[in-house]
Backbone as a chain_set.jsonl record, in Angstrom:
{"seq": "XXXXXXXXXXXXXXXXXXXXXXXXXXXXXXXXXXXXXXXXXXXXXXXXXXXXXXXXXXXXXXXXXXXXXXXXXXXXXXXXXXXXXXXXXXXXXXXXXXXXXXXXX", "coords": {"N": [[168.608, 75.614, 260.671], [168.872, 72.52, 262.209], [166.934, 70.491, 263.99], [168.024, 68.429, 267.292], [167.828, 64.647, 267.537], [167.118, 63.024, 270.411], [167.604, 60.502, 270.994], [170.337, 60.432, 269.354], [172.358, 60.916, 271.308], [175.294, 62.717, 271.859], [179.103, 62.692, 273.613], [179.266, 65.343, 274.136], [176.966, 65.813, 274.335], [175.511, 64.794, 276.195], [177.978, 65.385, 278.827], [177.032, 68.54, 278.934], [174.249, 68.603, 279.128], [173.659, 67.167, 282.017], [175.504, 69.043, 283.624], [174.544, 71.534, 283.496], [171.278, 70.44, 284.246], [172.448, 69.907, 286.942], [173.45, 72.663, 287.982], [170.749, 73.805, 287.352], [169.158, 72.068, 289.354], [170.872, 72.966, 292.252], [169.743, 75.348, 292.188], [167.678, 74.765, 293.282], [165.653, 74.366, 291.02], [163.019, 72.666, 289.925], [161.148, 72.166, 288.413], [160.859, 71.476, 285.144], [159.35, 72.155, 282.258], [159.22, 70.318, 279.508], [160.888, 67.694, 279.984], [163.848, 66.567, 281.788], [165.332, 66.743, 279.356], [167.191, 68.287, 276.881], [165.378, 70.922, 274.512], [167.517, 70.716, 271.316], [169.992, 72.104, 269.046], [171.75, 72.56, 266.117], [173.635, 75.426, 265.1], [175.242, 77.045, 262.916], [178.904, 76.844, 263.911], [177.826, 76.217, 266.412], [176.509, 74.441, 269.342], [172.973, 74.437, 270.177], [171.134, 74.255, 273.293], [168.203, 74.069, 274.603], [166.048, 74.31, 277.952], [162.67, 74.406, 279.496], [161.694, 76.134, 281.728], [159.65, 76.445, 284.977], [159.121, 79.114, 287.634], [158.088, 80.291, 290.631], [156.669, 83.253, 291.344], [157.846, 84.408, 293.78], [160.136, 83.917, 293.656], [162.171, 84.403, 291.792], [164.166, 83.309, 288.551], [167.144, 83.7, 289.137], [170.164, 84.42, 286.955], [172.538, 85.219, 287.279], [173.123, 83.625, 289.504], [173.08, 81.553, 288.257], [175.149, 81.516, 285.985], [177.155, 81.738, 287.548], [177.409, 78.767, 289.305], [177.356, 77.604, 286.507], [179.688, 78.118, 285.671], [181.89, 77.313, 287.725], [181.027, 74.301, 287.679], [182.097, 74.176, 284.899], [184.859, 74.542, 285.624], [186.075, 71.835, 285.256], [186.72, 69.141, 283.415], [186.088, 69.044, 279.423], [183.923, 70.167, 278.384], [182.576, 72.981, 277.882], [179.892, 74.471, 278.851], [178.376, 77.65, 278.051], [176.14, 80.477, 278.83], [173.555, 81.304, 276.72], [171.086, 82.377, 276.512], [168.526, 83.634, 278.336], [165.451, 83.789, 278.453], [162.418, 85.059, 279.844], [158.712, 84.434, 280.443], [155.344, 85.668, 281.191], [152.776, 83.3, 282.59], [149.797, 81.931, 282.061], [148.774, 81.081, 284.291], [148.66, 82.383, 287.398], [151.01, 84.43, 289.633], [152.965, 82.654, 288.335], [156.287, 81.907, 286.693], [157.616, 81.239, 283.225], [160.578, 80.436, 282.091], [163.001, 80.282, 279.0], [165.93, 78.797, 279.171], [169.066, 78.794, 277.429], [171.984, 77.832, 276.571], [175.046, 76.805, 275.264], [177.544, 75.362, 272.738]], "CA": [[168.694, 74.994, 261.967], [168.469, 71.24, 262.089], [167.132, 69.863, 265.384], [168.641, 66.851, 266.879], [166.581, 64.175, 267.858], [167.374, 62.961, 271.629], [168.537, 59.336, 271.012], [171.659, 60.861, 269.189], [173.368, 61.948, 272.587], [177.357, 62.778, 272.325], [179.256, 62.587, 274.8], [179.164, 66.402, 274.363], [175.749, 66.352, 274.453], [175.262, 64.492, 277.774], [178.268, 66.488, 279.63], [176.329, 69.51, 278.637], [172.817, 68.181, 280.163], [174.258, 66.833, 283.159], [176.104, 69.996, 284.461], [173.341, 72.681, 282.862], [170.88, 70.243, 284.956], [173.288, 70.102, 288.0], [172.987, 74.125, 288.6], [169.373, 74.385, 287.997], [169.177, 71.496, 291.012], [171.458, 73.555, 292.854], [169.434, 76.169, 292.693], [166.238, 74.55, 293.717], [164.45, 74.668, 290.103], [162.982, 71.145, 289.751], [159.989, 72.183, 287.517], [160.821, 71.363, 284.061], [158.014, 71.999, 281.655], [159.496, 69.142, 278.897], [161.431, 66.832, 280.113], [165.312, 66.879, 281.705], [166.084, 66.74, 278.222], [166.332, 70.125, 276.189], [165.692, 70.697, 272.688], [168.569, 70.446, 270.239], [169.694, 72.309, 267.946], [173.069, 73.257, 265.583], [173.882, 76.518, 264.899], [176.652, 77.775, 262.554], [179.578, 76.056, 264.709], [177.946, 75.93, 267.614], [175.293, 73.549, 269.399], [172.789, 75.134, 271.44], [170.375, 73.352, 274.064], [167.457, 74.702, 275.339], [165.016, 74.05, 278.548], [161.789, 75.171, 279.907], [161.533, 76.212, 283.26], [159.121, 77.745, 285.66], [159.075, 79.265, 288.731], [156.86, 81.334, 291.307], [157.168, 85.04, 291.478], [158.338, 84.766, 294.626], [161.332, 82.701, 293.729], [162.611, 84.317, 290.196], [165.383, 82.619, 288.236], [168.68, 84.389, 288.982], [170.458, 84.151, 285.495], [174.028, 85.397, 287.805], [173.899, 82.418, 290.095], [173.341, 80.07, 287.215], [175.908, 81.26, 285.752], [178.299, 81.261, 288.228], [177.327, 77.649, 289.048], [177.824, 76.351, 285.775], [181.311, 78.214, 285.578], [182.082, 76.197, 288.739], [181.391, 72.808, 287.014], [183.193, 74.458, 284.206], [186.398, 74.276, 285.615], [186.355, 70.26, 285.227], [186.084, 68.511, 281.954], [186.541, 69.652, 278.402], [182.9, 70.586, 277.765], [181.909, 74.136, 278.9], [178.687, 75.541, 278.235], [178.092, 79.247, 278.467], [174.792, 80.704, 278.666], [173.343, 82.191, 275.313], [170.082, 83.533, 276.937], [167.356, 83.335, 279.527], [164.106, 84.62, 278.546], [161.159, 84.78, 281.06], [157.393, 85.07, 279.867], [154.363, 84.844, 281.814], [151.771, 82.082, 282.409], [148.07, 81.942, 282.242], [149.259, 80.4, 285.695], [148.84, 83.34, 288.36], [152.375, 83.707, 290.616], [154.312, 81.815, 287.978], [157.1, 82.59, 285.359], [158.249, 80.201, 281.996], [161.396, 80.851, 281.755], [163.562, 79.272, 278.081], [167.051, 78.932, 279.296], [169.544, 78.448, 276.627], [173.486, 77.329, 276.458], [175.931, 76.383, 273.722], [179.259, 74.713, 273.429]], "C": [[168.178, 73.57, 261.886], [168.644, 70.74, 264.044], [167.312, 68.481, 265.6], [167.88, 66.107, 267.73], [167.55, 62.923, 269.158], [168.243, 61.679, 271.764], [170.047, 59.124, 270.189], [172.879, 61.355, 270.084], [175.006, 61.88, 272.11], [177.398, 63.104, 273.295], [178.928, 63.998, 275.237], [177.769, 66.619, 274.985], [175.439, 66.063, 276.596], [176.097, 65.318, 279.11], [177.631, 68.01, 279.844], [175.055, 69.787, 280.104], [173.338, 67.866, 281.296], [174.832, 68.275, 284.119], [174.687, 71.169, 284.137], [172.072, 71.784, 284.158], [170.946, 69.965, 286.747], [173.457, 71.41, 288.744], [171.622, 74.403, 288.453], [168.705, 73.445, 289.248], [169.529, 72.63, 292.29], [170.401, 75.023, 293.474], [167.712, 76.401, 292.845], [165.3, 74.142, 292.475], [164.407, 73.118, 290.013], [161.742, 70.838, 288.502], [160.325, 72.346, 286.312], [159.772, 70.904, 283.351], [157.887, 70.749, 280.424], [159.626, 68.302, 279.435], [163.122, 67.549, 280.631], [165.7, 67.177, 280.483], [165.962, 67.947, 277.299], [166.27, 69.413, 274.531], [166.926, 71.199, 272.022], [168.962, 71.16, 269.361], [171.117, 72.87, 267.347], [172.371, 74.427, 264.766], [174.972, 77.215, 264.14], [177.328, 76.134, 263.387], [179.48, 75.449, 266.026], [176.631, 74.918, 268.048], [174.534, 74.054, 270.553], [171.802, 74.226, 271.755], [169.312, 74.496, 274.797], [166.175, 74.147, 276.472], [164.151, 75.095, 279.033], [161.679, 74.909, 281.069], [160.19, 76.575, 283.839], [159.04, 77.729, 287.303], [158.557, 80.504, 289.158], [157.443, 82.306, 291.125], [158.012, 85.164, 292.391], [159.867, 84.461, 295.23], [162.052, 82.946, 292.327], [163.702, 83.427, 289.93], [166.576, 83.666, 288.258], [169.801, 83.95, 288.058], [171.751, 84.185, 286.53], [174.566, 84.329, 288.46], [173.672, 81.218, 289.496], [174.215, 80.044, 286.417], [177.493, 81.122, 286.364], [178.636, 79.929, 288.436], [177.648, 77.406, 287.812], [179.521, 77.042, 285.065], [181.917, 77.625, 286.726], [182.276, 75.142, 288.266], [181.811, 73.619, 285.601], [184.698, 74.425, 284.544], [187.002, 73.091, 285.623], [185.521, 70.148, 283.7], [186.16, 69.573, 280.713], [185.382, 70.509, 277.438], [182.811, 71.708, 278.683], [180.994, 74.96, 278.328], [178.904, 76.569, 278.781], [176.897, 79.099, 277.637], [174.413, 81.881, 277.295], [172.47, 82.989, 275.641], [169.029, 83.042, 277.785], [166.118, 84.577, 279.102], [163.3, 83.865, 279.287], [159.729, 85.434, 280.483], [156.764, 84.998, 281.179], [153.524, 84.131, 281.805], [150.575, 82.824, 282.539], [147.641, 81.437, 283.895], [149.403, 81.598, 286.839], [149.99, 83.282, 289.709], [153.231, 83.104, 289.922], [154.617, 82.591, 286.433], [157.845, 81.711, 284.598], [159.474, 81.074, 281.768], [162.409, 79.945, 280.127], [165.094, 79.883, 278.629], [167.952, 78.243, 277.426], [171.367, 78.375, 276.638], [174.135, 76.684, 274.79], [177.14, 76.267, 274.086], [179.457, 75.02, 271.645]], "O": [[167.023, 73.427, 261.485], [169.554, 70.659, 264.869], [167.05, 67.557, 264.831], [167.258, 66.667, 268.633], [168.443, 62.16, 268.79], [169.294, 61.632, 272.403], [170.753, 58.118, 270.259], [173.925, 61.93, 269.781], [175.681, 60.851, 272.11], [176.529, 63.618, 274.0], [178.433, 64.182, 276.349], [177.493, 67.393, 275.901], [175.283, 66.732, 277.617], [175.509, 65.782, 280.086], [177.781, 68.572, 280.929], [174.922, 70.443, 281.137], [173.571, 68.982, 281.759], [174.478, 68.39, 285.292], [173.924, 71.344, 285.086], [171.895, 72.516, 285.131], [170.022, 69.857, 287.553], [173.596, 71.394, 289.967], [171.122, 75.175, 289.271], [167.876, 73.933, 290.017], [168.695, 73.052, 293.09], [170.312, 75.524, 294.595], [166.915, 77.328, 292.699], [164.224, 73.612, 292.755], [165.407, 72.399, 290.016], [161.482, 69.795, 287.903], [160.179, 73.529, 286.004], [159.239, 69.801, 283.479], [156.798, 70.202, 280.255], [158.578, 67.7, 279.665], [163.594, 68.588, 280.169], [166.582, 68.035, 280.464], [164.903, 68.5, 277.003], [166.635, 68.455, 273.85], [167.267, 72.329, 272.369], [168.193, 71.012, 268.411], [171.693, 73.667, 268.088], [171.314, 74.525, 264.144], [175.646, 78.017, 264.786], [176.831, 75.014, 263.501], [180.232, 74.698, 266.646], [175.803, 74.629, 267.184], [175.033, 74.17, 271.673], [171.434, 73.416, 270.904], [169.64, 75.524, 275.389], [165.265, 73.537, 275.91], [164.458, 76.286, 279.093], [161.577, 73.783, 281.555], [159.478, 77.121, 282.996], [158.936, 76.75, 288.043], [158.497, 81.533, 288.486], [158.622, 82.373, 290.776], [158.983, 85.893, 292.185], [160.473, 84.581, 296.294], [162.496, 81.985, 291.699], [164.215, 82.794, 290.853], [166.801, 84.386, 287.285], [170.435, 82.982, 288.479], [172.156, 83.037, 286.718], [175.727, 83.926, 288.381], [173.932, 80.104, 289.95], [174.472, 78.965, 285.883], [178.532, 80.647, 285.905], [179.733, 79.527, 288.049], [178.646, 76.69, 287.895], [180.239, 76.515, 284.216], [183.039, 77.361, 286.296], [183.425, 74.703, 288.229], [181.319, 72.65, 285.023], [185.581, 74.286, 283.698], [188.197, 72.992, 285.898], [184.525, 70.614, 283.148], [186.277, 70.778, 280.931], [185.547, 71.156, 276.404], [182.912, 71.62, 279.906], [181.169, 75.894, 277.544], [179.514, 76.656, 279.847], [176.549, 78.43, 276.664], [174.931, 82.973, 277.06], [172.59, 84.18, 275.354], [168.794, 81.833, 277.78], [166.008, 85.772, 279.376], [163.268, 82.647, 279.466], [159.598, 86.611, 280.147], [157.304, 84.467, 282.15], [153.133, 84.084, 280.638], [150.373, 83.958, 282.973], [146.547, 81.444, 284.459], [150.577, 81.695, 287.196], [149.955, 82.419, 290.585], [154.307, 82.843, 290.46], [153.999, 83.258, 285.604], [158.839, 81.275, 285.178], [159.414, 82.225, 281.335], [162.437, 78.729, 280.32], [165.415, 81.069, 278.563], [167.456, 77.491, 276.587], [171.786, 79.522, 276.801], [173.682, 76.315, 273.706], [177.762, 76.676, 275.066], [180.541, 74.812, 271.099]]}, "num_chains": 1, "name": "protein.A"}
């Protein structure tokens, strides 16, 4: 796995980020534990992206309407992420949940 280092963007990369950050707007999450920017990384043929989320208990991440959203902005443009995986830990943070979302094109 060779990770890629952020000031390399393709265009792929940025359509990617852009829509992937466009449904977790959508669906309120604004708390990114990095940065907008995920980490990087090729895979075999594919390129996967990953961010850190979190959000209260009382507010989980619904993996169904993130992916509906980003099959929505999937039906424009030639880039279409699909979601590889959503794991959710917990914090040392009482009420809150780290979630690592992950996508690939």
């Amino acid at each position: 796995m060779k990770h890629i280092h952020s000031s390399k963007f393709t265009a792929e990369d940025l359509a990617v980020i852009g829509k992937v950050l466009a449904a977790l707007g959508e669906l309120g999450i604004t708390l990114l534990l990095r940065d907008p920017l995920p980490v990087m990384w090729d895979h075999g043929p594919y390129r996967l992206y990953q961010w850190e989320v979190i959000t209260r208990d009382d507010g989980p991440f619904d993996c169904g309407k993130f992916e509906a959203l980003l099959l929505g902005l999937n039906s424009e443009g030639k880039f279409k992420p699909q979601v590889y995986s959503v794991e959710d830990y917990p914090t040392e943070y009482g009420n809150f949940t780290q979630y690592y979302i992950t996508v690939f094109i």
